[in-house]
Coordinates of C-alpha atoms in Angstrom, one line a residue:
M20 CA 77.2 108.7 92.2
E21 CA 76.4 105.8 94.6
R22 CA 73.2 105.9 96.9
K23 CA 72.3 103.8 99.8
L24 CA 69.2 101.3 98.7
T25 CA 66.5 101.5 101.8
R26 CA 65.0 98.3 103.1
D27 CA 62.1 97.6 100.8
E28 CA 64.6 98.4 97.8
I29 CA 66.8 95.7 99.0
L30 CA 63.8 93.2 99.7
D31 CA 62.5 94.0 96.3
I32 CA 65.6 93.2 94.6
L33 CA 66.2 90.0 96.1
F34 CA 62.8 88.5 96.3
D35 CA 61.2 89.9 92.8
S36 CA 62.1 87.9 89.4
D37 CA 60.8 87.3 85.9
A38 CA 59.0 84.8 86.6
E39 CA 58.5 84.8 90.5
S40 CA 57.6 87.2 93.0
S41 CA 57.0 86.5 96.4
S42 CA 54.3 89.9 96.8
D43 CA 50.7 89.2 95.9
S44 CA 48.6 91.5 93.8
D45 CA 48.0 95.2 93.8
R46 CA 44.8 96.1 95.3
Q47 CA 44.1 99.5 93.7
L48 CA 42.7 98.0 90.6
S49 CA 40.0 95.9 92.2
D50 CA 37.4 93.5 90.1
S51 CA 34.7 95.1 88.5
D52 CA 32.1 93.3 89.9
E53 CA 32.6 93.1 93.4
E54 CA 34.7 94.5 96.5
T55 CA 37.4 91.7 96.2
H56 CA 40.0 90.7 99.3
L57 CA 42.1 87.7 99.3
P58 CA 40.7 85.0 102.0
E59 CA 42.1 84.9 105.3
N60 CA 44.3 81.9 104.7
L61 CA 45.7 83.4 101.5
S62 CA 46.3 87.4 103.1
A63 CA 48.6 85.9 105.8
C64 CA 51.0 85.3 102.9
E65 CA 51.4 88.5 101.6
R66 CA 54.8 90.0 102.0
S67 CA 54.0 93.5 101.6
E68 CA 51.7 95.9 99.5
V69 CA 53.2 96.6 96.4
P70 CA 52.7 100.4 95.5
A71 CA 49.3 101.1 94.3
I72 CA 48.4 103.4 91.2
P73 CA 47.7 106.7 92.6
N74 CA 44.8 108.2 91.0
N75 CA 46.4 111.6 89.9
A76 CA 49.7 110.5 89.3
G77 CA 51.8 111.4 86.2
P78 CA 51.1 113.5 83.5
A79 CA 47.7 114.4 81.7
S80 CA 46.6 112.8 78.3
E81 CA 47.3 114.9 75.5
G82 CA 44.5 117.4 75.1
A83 CA 42.7 116.1 78.2
V84 CA 41.1 118.9 80.4
V85 CA 38.7 117.3 82.9
E86 CA 36.4 119.9 84.2
D87 CA 34.7 119.3 87.8
F88 CA 31.3 117.9 87.0
H89 CA 28.4 118.8 89.8
P90 CA 25.2 117.3 88.4
T91 CA 22.1 118.6 89.4
W92 CA 19.5 116.0 89.4
T93 CA 15.7 116.3 88.5
S94 CA 12.7 114.2 87.9
D95 CA 12.4 115.8 84.2
P96 CA 12.5 113.8 81.0
F97 CA 15.8 113.5 79.4
S98 CA 16.5 113.2 75.8
P99 CA 19.7 112.1 74.8
P100 CA 22.0 114.2 72.3
D101 CA 22.4 113.0 68.7
M102 CA 25.7 111.7 67.7
D103 CA 26.4 111.2 64.1
F104 CA 28.4 108.1 63.4
D105 CA 29.6 106.7 59.7
N106 CA 29.1 103.0 59.5
T107 CA 30.1 103.3 55.9
T108 CA 33.7 102.2 56.5
T109 CA 33.5 99.8 59.4
G110 CA 34.4 96.2 59.6
V111 CA 37.6 94.3 58.2
Q112 CA 40.1 96.4 56.2
G113 CA 42.6 95.7 53.3
S114 CA 42.3 92.1 53.2
P115 CA 42.3 89.7 50.3
T116 CA 38.8 89.1 48.8
N117 CA 38.7 85.2 49.4
P118 CA 41.2 84.3 51.7
S119 CA 41.7 81.2 53.6
E120 CA 42.6 80.6 56.8
A121 CA 45.9 80.7 56.9
E122 CA 46.1 83.6 54.6
C123 CA 43.9 85.2 57.2
F124 CA 46.3 84.4 60.0
R125 CA 49.2 86.1 58.3
L126 CA 47.7 88.9 58.4
F127 CA 48.6 89.5 62.3
M128 CA 51.6 86.8 62.6
N129 CA 53.5 88.5 59.5
E130 CA 57.5 88.0 58.5
Q131 CA 58.1 91.3 60.7
L132 CA 56.4 90.0 63.9
V133 CA 57.8 86.9 63.9
E134 CA 61.5 88.5 62.8
Q135 CA 60.8 90.6 66.5
V136 CA 60.2 87.3 68.0
V137 CA 63.1 85.7 66.9
E138 CA 65.4 88.9 67.9
E139 CA 63.8 89.4 70.9
T140 CA 64.4 85.8 72.0
N141 CA 68.2 85.4 70.2
S142 CA 68.8 89.0 72.2
S143 CA 68.3 87.0 76.0
H144 CA 71.4 84.9 75.2
S145 CA 73.7 87.6 74.7
Y146 CA 75.3 88.8 78.0
G147 CA 78.3 91.0 78.9
P148 CA 80.9 90.2 81.5
G149 CA 80.3 88.7 84.7
Q150 CA 76.7 88.5 83.5
K151 CA 74.3 85.1 84.0
K152 CA 71.6 83.7 81.6
V153 CA 68.0 84.1 82.9
S154 CA 67.5 80.7 82.8
D155 CA 70.4 79.9 85.5
P156 CA 70.3 81.0 89.2
I157 CA 72.0 84.2 90.1
I158 CA 71.9 83.5 93.4
Q159 CA 72.8 79.7 95.0
T160 CA 70.1 78.2 97.4
P161 CA 73.0 78.6 100.4
F162 CA 72.9 82.1 100.2
F163 CA 69.2 82.4 101.0
S164 CA 69.6 79.7 104.0
N165 CA 72.4 82.1 105.2
L166 CA 70.3 85.4 104.8
F167 CA 69.4 86.1 107.9
S168 CA 72.9 85.2 109.5
L169 CA 74.7 87.9 107.4
D170 CA 75.3 91.1 109.2
R171 CA 73.9 94.3 107.6
F172 CA 77.4 95.3 105.5
Q173 CA 77.0 92.2 103.8
L174 CA 73.3 92.0 103.1
L175 CA 74.3 95.1 101.5
L176 CA 76.9 94.2 99.4
R177 CA 75.0 91.1 98.3
A178 CA 72.1 92.8 97.5
L179 CA 74.1 95.3 95.4
H180 CA 75.9 92.5 93.3
F181 CA 72.6 90.8 92.6
A182 CA 71.2 94.0 90.9
N183 CA 74.1 94.8 89.1
N184 CA 74.1 91.6 87.4
A185 CA 70.5 90.5 87.5
T186 CA 67.7 93.4 87.5
A187 CA 68.1 94.2 83.8
N188 CA 67.6 90.6 82.9
F189 CA 64.5 90.2 85.4
R190 CA 62.6 93.2 84.0
D191 CA 63.7 91.8 80.3
P192 CA 60.9 89.6 79.6
L193 CA 58.3 92.2 80.5
N194 CA 60.1 95.0 78.0
K195 CA 60.3 92.0 75.4
I196 CA 56.6 91.2 75.7
R197 CA 55.3 94.7 75.5
S198 CA 57.0 95.2 72.4
I199 CA 55.9 92.6 70.5
F200 CA 52.5 93.0 71.7
T201 CA 52.6 96.5 71.2
S202 CA 53.3 95.4 67.2
L203 CA 50.3 93.2 67.5
M204 CA 47.7 95.5 68.9
A205 CA 48.7 98.1 66.2
A206 CA 47.6 94.8 63.6
F207 CA 44.5 94.5 65.4
G208 CA 43.8 98.4 65.1
Q209 CA 44.6 98.5 61.2
M210 CA 42.8 95.4 60.1
F211 CA 38.8 96.3 61.3
I212 CA 37.4 99.6 62.3
P213 CA 34.6 98.9 65.1
H214 CA 30.6 99.3 64.6
R215 CA 29.2 101.8 66.6
D216 CA 28.9 100.3 69.9
L217 CA 32.2 99.4 72.2
C218 CA 32.8 97.5 75.3
I219 CA 35.6 97.5 77.9
D220 CA 35.9 94.8 80.6
E221 CA 38.4 92.4 82.5
S222 CA 40.2 89.5 81.2
L223 CA 42.0 87.0 84.0
L224 CA 44.5 84.5 82.3
L225 CA 45.3 82.1 85.0
W226 CA 48.6 81.9 86.5
K227 CA 48.9 80.3 90.1
G228 CA 52.7 80.9 90.5
R229 CA 53.9 83.5 92.1
L230 CA 54.2 86.7 90.2
R231 CA 54.4 90.5 91.4
F232 CA 51.3 91.6 89.7
R233 CA 49.4 88.6 90.0
Q234 CA 45.7 89.3 90.6
Y235 CA 42.8 87.7 92.8
I236 CA 39.3 88.0 91.3
P237 CA 36.7 85.9 92.9
S238 CA 34.2 86.2 90.6
K239 CA 36.1 84.8 87.5
R240 CA 36.4 81.4 87.1
N241 CA 40.1 81.1 86.9
R242 CA 40.3 83.7 90.4
F243 CA 44.2 83.7 90.3
G244 CA 46.3 85.1 87.0
I245 CA 47.2 88.2 85.0
K246 CA 44.8 90.5 84.7
L247 CA 43.8 92.4 81.1
F248 CA 41.9 95.1 80.2
M249 CA 40.1 94.6 76.9
L250 CA 38.4 96.9 74.5
C251 CA 35.9 94.9 71.8
D252 CA 33.3 95.6 68.9
G253 CA 30.2 95.0 70.4
L254 CA 28.6 93.6 67.0
T255 CA 31.1 91.1 66.1
G256 CA 33.3 90.4 69.4
Y257 CA 36.7 91.6 67.9
V258 CA 39.4 92.4 70.1
L259 CA 40.6 95.9 69.3
N260 CA 43.1 96.6 72.1
V261 CA 44.7 95.3 75.5
I262 CA 46.2 96.4 78.4
V263 CA 48.0 94.2 80.4
Y264 CA 47.9 95.1 84.2
T265 CA 51.3 95.1 85.8
G266 CA 51.0 97.0 88.9
S267 CA 52.0 100.5 89.3
S268 CA 53.9 100.2 85.7
T269 CA 50.9 99.5 84.0
D270 CA 50.9 100.9 80.5
I271 CA 48.1 103.9 81.0
T272 CA 48.3 107.8 80.4
H273 CA 46.7 109.1 83.8
T274 CA 44.0 111.6 83.5
P275 CA 43.7 113.7 86.5
G276 CA 40.7 113.7 87.8
L277 CA 39.3 110.2 86.2
G278 CA 41.5 108.1 88.3
V279 CA 42.5 104.6 87.3
S280 CA 39.7 103.2 85.7
G281 CA 38.5 106.4 83.9
S282 CA 42.3 106.4 82.7
V283 CA 42.2 102.8 81.4
V284 CA 39.1 103.7 79.6
L285 CA 40.6 106.8 78.0
T286 CA 43.6 104.9 77.0
L287 CA 42.0 101.9 75.1
L288 CA 39.4 104.9 73.9
K289 CA 41.9 106.9 72.3
P290 CA 42.1 106.0 69.0
Y291 CA 38.0 106.2 68.7
L292 CA 37.1 109.5 70.6
G293 CA 35.3 111.9 68.2
R294 CA 33.6 109.2 66.0
G295 CA 30.2 108.9 67.9
H296 CA 30.9 105.3 69.5
T297 CA 28.6 104.2 71.9
L298 CA 30.8 102.5 75.1
Y299 CA 29.5 99.9 77.6
V300 CA 31.3 99.2 80.6
D301 CA 30.4 97.8 84.3
N302 CA 30.4 99.6 87.2
W303 CA 34.3 99.5 87.9
Y304 CA 34.6 102.3 85.6
T305 CA 31.2 104.3 85.4
S306 CA 31.5 107.5 87.1
P307 CA 29.6 110.9 86.0
S308 CA 32.8 112.1 85.8
L309 CA 33.8 109.8 82.9
L310 CA 30.7 109.9 80.9
H311 CA 30.9 113.4 81.1
H312 CA 34.4 113.5 79.8
L313 CA 33.5 110.9 77.0
L314 CA 30.4 113.1 76.1
R315 CA 33.2 116.2 75.3
A316 CA 34.8 113.4 73.0
K317 CA 31.6 112.8 71.2
T318 CA 31.2 109.4 72.7
G319 CA 28.2 108.2 74.4
A320 CA 28.3 105.9 77.1
C321 CA 26.2 103.5 79.1
G322 CA 26.9 101.3 82.3
T323 CA 26.3 100.0 85.6
V324 CA 27.4 102.4 88.5
R325 CA 28.1 101.8 92.0
A326 CA 25.5 104.3 93.9
N327 CA 28.5 105.8 96.3
R328 CA 30.1 107.2 93.3
K329 CA 30.7 111.0 93.6
G330 CA 28.2 113.1 92.1
M331 CA 25.4 110.5 91.8
P332 CA 21.7 111.2 92.9
H333 CA 19.7 109.7 95.8
F334 CA 17.1 107.4 95.0
P335 CA 14.5 105.8 97.5
N336 CA 15.7 103.1 99.6
K337 CA 13.0 100.4 99.3
M338 CA 11.4 99.5 95.7
S339 CA 9.2 97.2 94.8
S340 CA 9.9 94.2 92.5
W341 CA 10.2 95.7 88.5
E342 CA 9.8 98.9 89.7
A343 CA 12.0 101.7 88.0
D344 CA 13.2 105.1 89.4
F345 CA 14.7 108.2 86.9
K346 CA 16.6 111.2 87.6
S347 CA 18.1 113.3 84.6
C348 CA 20.6 116.4 84.3
E349 CA 21.7 118.2 80.9
E350 CA 23.9 115.5 80.0
M351 CA 22.8 111.8 81.7
L352 CA 20.3 109.5 83.0
A353 CA 20.7 108.1 86.3
V354 CA 18.3 104.7 86.5
K355 CA 17.6 102.8 89.7
W356 CA 15.7 99.3 89.0
H357 CA 15.0 96.6 91.1
D358 CA 14.8 93.3 90.0
K359 CA 15.9 90.8 92.4
R360 CA 18.3 93.6 93.8
D361 CA 18.7 97.2 93.0
V362 CA 21.0 98.1 89.9
H363 CA 22.0 101.8 89.5
M364 CA 22.8 102.6 86.0
L365 CA 24.2 105.9 84.0
T366 CA 23.7 106.5 80.4
T367 CA 24.1 109.4 78.3
V368 CA 22.4 107.6 74.9
H369 CA 19.1 106.3 76.3
S370 CA 15.8 108.3 77.4
A371 CA 13.4 107.0 80.2
E372 CA 12.1 104.6 78.5
M373 CA 10.4 100.6 79.3
S374 CA 10.4 98.0 77.1
P375 CA 9.4 94.7 76.9
S376 CA 12.1 92.2 78.2
G377 CA 10.4 88.6 76.6
K378 CA 9.5 87.3 79.9
I379 CA 6.2 86.7 81.7
D380 CA 5.3 87.4 85.4
H381 CA 4.0 83.7 86.2
I382 CA 1.8 85.4 88.6
T383 CA -0.1 87.9 86.6
G384 CA 0.7 86.6 83.5
D385 CA 1.8 90.0 81.8
E386 CA 5.0 90.6 80.5
K387 CA 7.8 92.0 82.2
I388 CA 8.9 95.6 81.2
K389 CA 12.9 97.0 82.1
P390 CA 14.4 100.0 81.3
Q391 CA 15.8 100.3 77.6
C392 CA 19.2 100.6 79.0
V393 CA 18.9 97.7 80.9
L394 CA 18.1 95.6 78.2
D395 CA 21.1 97.0 75.6
Y396 CA 23.6 96.7 78.4
N397 CA 22.6 93.4 78.8
K398 CA 23.1 92.5 75.1
K399 CA 26.2 94.5 74.3
M400 CA 28.5 93.8 77.3
G401 CA 29.3 90.3 77.0
A402 CA 31.9 90.3 74.4
V403 CA 35.0 90.1 76.5
D404 CA 33.2 87.3 78.2
K405 CA 32.6 85.6 75.1
V406 CA 36.2 85.9 73.4
D407 CA 37.3 83.9 77.2
M408 CA 34.7 81.1 76.9
M409 CA 35.7 80.6 73.2
D410 CA 39.2 80.4 74.0
S411 CA 38.8 78.3 77.4
F412 CA 37.5 75.5 74.6
V413 CA 40.5 75.7 72.2
G414 CA 43.4 77.5 73.4
C415 CA 47.2 76.7 73.1
T416 CA 48.2 77.7 76.3
R417 CA 49.4 75.0 78.4
K418 CA 51.3 74.8 81.7
T419 CA 54.6 76.5 82.1
L420 CA 57.5 77.4 84.1
K421 CA 57.5 80.9 83.1
W422 CA 54.6 83.3 83.1
Y423 CA 55.7 85.2 79.9
K424 CA 55.7 82.1 77.7
K425 CA 51.9 81.5 78.9
L426 CA 51.2 85.6 78.3
F427 CA 52.9 85.4 74.7
F428 CA 50.6 82.5 73.7
H429 CA 47.5 83.7 74.8
F430 CA 48.2 86.9 72.3
V431 CA 48.7 84.4 69.8
D432 CA 45.3 82.8 70.9
L433 CA 43.7 86.3 70.6
A434 CA 45.3 86.9 67.1
V435 CA 43.4 83.3 66.2
H436 CA 40.2 84.9 67.7
N437 CA 40.3 87.7 65.7
V438 CA 41.3 85.9 62.4
F439 CA 38.4 83.5 62.6
I440 CA 35.8 86.9 62.9
I441 CA 37.9 88.2 59.5
Y442 CA 37.6 85.0 57.9
N443 CA 33.8 84.8 58.9
V444 CA 33.3 88.2 57.7
K445 CA 34.7 87.7 54.5
H446 CA 33.3 84.5 53.5
D447 CA 29.7 85.1 55.4
S448 CA 30.1 81.7 56.7
S449 CA 29.2 80.0 59.9
L450 CA 32.1 77.9 60.2
T451 CA 32.8 76.6 64.2
Y452 CA 36.0 78.2 65.9
Q453 CA 37.1 74.3 66.6
K454 CA 36.9 73.4 62.7
F455 CA 38.4 76.7 62.0
R456 CA 41.4 76.3 64.0
Q457 CA 42.0 72.4 62.9
N458 CA 41.9 74.0 59.2
L459 CA 44.3 76.7 60.2
V460 CA 46.8 74.2 61.8
R461 CA 46.4 72.0 58.5
Q462 CA 46.7 74.6 55.8
P463 CA 50.4 75.4 56.5
V464 CA 51.7 71.6 57.4
E465 CA 50.2 70.9 54.0
E466 CA 51.8 74.1 52.0
H467 CA 55.1 73.3 53.4
H468 CA 54.8 69.9 53.3
S469 CA 58.1 67.7 51.6
P470 CA 57.7 64.2 51.2
R471 CA 60.8 61.8 52.8
K472 CA 63.0 59.9 50.5
P473 CA 62.6 56.3 50.7
S474 CA 64.9 54.8 52.7
A475 CA 66.1 50.8 53.2
G476 CA 64.7 51.2 57.0
G477 CA 62.9 53.3 59.3
R478 CA 59.5 54.8 59.1
P479 CA 57.7 54.9 55.4
P480 CA 57.8 57.8 53.2
A481 CA 55.2 60.8 54.3
Y482 CA 51.7 60.4 52.9
N483 CA 50.8 61.0 49.4
P484 CA 47.5 60.5 48.4
L485 CA 46.8 58.3 45.4
R486 CA 44.7 61.1 43.7
L487 CA 47.8 63.6 43.5
T488 CA 50.1 60.8 42.1
A489 CA 48.6 58.2 39.8
R490 CA 47.0 58.8 36.3
H491 CA 43.1 59.2 36.5
F492 CA 40.4 59.5 33.4
P493 CA 36.6 60.3 33.8
S494 CA 34.2 58.1 33.2
E495 CA 30.1 57.7 33.9
I496 CA 28.6 56.9 37.1
P497 CA 27.6 53.3 36.6
A498 CA 23.4 53.2 36.5
T499 CA 21.7 51.9 39.5
V500 CA 18.4 50.0 39.7
Q501 CA 16.6 52.8 41.5
Q502 CA 17.9 55.9 39.0
G503 CA 18.5 53.9 36.2
K504 CA 20.4 55.9 33.2
N505 CA 20.0 59.0 34.8
T506 CA 22.2 58.0 37.8
R507 CA 23.7 60.9 39.4
R508 CA 25.9 61.7 42.6
H509 CA 27.0 64.6 44.2
C510 CA 30.2 66.1 43.1
K511 CA 32.9 66.0 46.3
V512 CA 35.0 69.4 45.4
C513 CA 31.5 71.3 45.2
L514 CA 30.6 69.9 48.5
T515 CA 33.7 70.6 50.2
T516 CA 35.7 73.0 48.8
K517 CA 37.5 76.1 50.6
K518 CA 38.0 78.3 47.6
C519 CA 34.3 79.1 46.8
P520 CA 31.0 79.0 48.0
Q521 CA 30.2 75.3 48.9
K522 CA 27.0 73.9 46.7
R523 CA 25.5 70.5 46.3
Q524 CA 25.9 69.7 42.9
K525 CA 25.3 66.4 41.4
T526 CA 27.4 64.9 38.1
R527 CA 26.9 62.2 35.9
F528 CA 30.7 61.4 36.2
M529 CA 33.4 59.8 38.3
C530 CA 36.8 59.0 38.8
K531 CA 36.9 55.2 39.0
P532 CA 40.3 54.5 40.5
C533 CA 39.3 57.1 43.8
N534 CA 35.5 56.1 43.6
T535 CA 34.8 59.9 43.8
A536 CA 31.9 61.7 41.9
L537 CA 33.1 64.7 40.1
C538 CA 32.5 67.3 37.6
P539 CA 34.2 66.7 34.3
A540 CA 36.0 70.0 33.9
E541 CA 37.3 72.0 36.8
C542 CA 36.5 70.1 39.8
F543 CA 38.2 66.6 38.2
E544 CA 41.2 68.7 37.4
Q545 CA 41.4 70.5 41.0
Y546 CA 40.6 67.3 42.6
H547 CA 43.7 65.5 41.2
T548 CA 46.4 68.4 41.4
L549 CA 45.7 70.5 44.4
A550 CA 46.1 69.2 48.2
N551 CA 43.3 71.8 49.2
F552 CA 40.7 71.8 46.7

């Protein structure tokens, strides 16, 4: 049965695409640190507002019953409830004992995921009759030049033809990214059980092109881009789960009574509720209702909060520097702390305790003290920002014409970040992130390396080191004037091996053609038979 399209639907069909959209980002999910608005020179460029996510839209999450929470605040002491947390099974799960960098990477980017990427990519090139490729222009430029000279009937016909032939393909990249992304997130959760402390924050992937759900966050370094909600382990920085913000179609389960921010928290925390974790969030998420709901799910929480949140207590308007005021109810503690400015906090895991901050007051000479919840928040809230910082140095994303390509490679960067954490935990090493990525690139290349056949012309054959091809025999290291007969040198394999812990082992033997000191037994054999020893 046919129906008439409204003017807004026609405009959305004509102007929205998989790689471009003339609409700026939704304003419902604003940045957590401050109220964000487009500057005057950019706000005039907005075509129309994309419908925001209603606070109570959609079905409630499974088993979620959000009660009306009306706390009664007093100045009585607060004792946080005891929440048992089992830390015997935390950490990396089910990986080899001493895996290499490439073996850790295959835990996430395995054959099944690669096959899925190949299948989704190839499906973009199979079309029905009358359909064109995504990369081909659906409507030529003359259509847009004559758009406003067409009458309303012609405009409707063009829009219907455009929708029938192209809309499915335009929405396709987002669906493909979601399917691949879901598989990758499942692997993230299976390989690591988080420690007690968790944190949720936003990350912004730089994208300045036209995109329907592009966000503008002035407090972020990139300011424009694709917003990601990330859940990280507070101790290691391991990325546990990610939600890509796509406007009104964001893949979250709405919980009535908690709004969008609370629904994002519960969606990310769904596999970890009821286990005794402690969550750290900023003021965009924190509210008395959310902390009350998390406490019912045996999950503690601590975070900064906006002073005008519903259910917040009233504090004195003016406070002197380094002064704190505490209000408590049966379930949580509210704190107002004045340092350089007022800071409001809510917590269900801290008491009204002041602790040394490690800083000295230059006027009085005394050590400054802060509320314990402020100290813990500053210490455990920066995991997401650290992930962004590390990936910004060595990320593999580059400028591209398609937003979904850049988003896919950002997922690969997140996978490499998690692989780096797994490798350091398994080897108890302090390998730098840059060196780890260099090893990760080198190992698959050397593993699948095949030398080129010699030819009369062209480039020379691929590099084959002499140590793997020639004949070698151990010999004693020649004596030196300083050491005499006891001349020894450090073994090359023991000093640089990746197969076992490195050590500074000296030996009296060497390989003369290679001019390399080696232990006469296993090290000599490994050096001359293995490309990666």
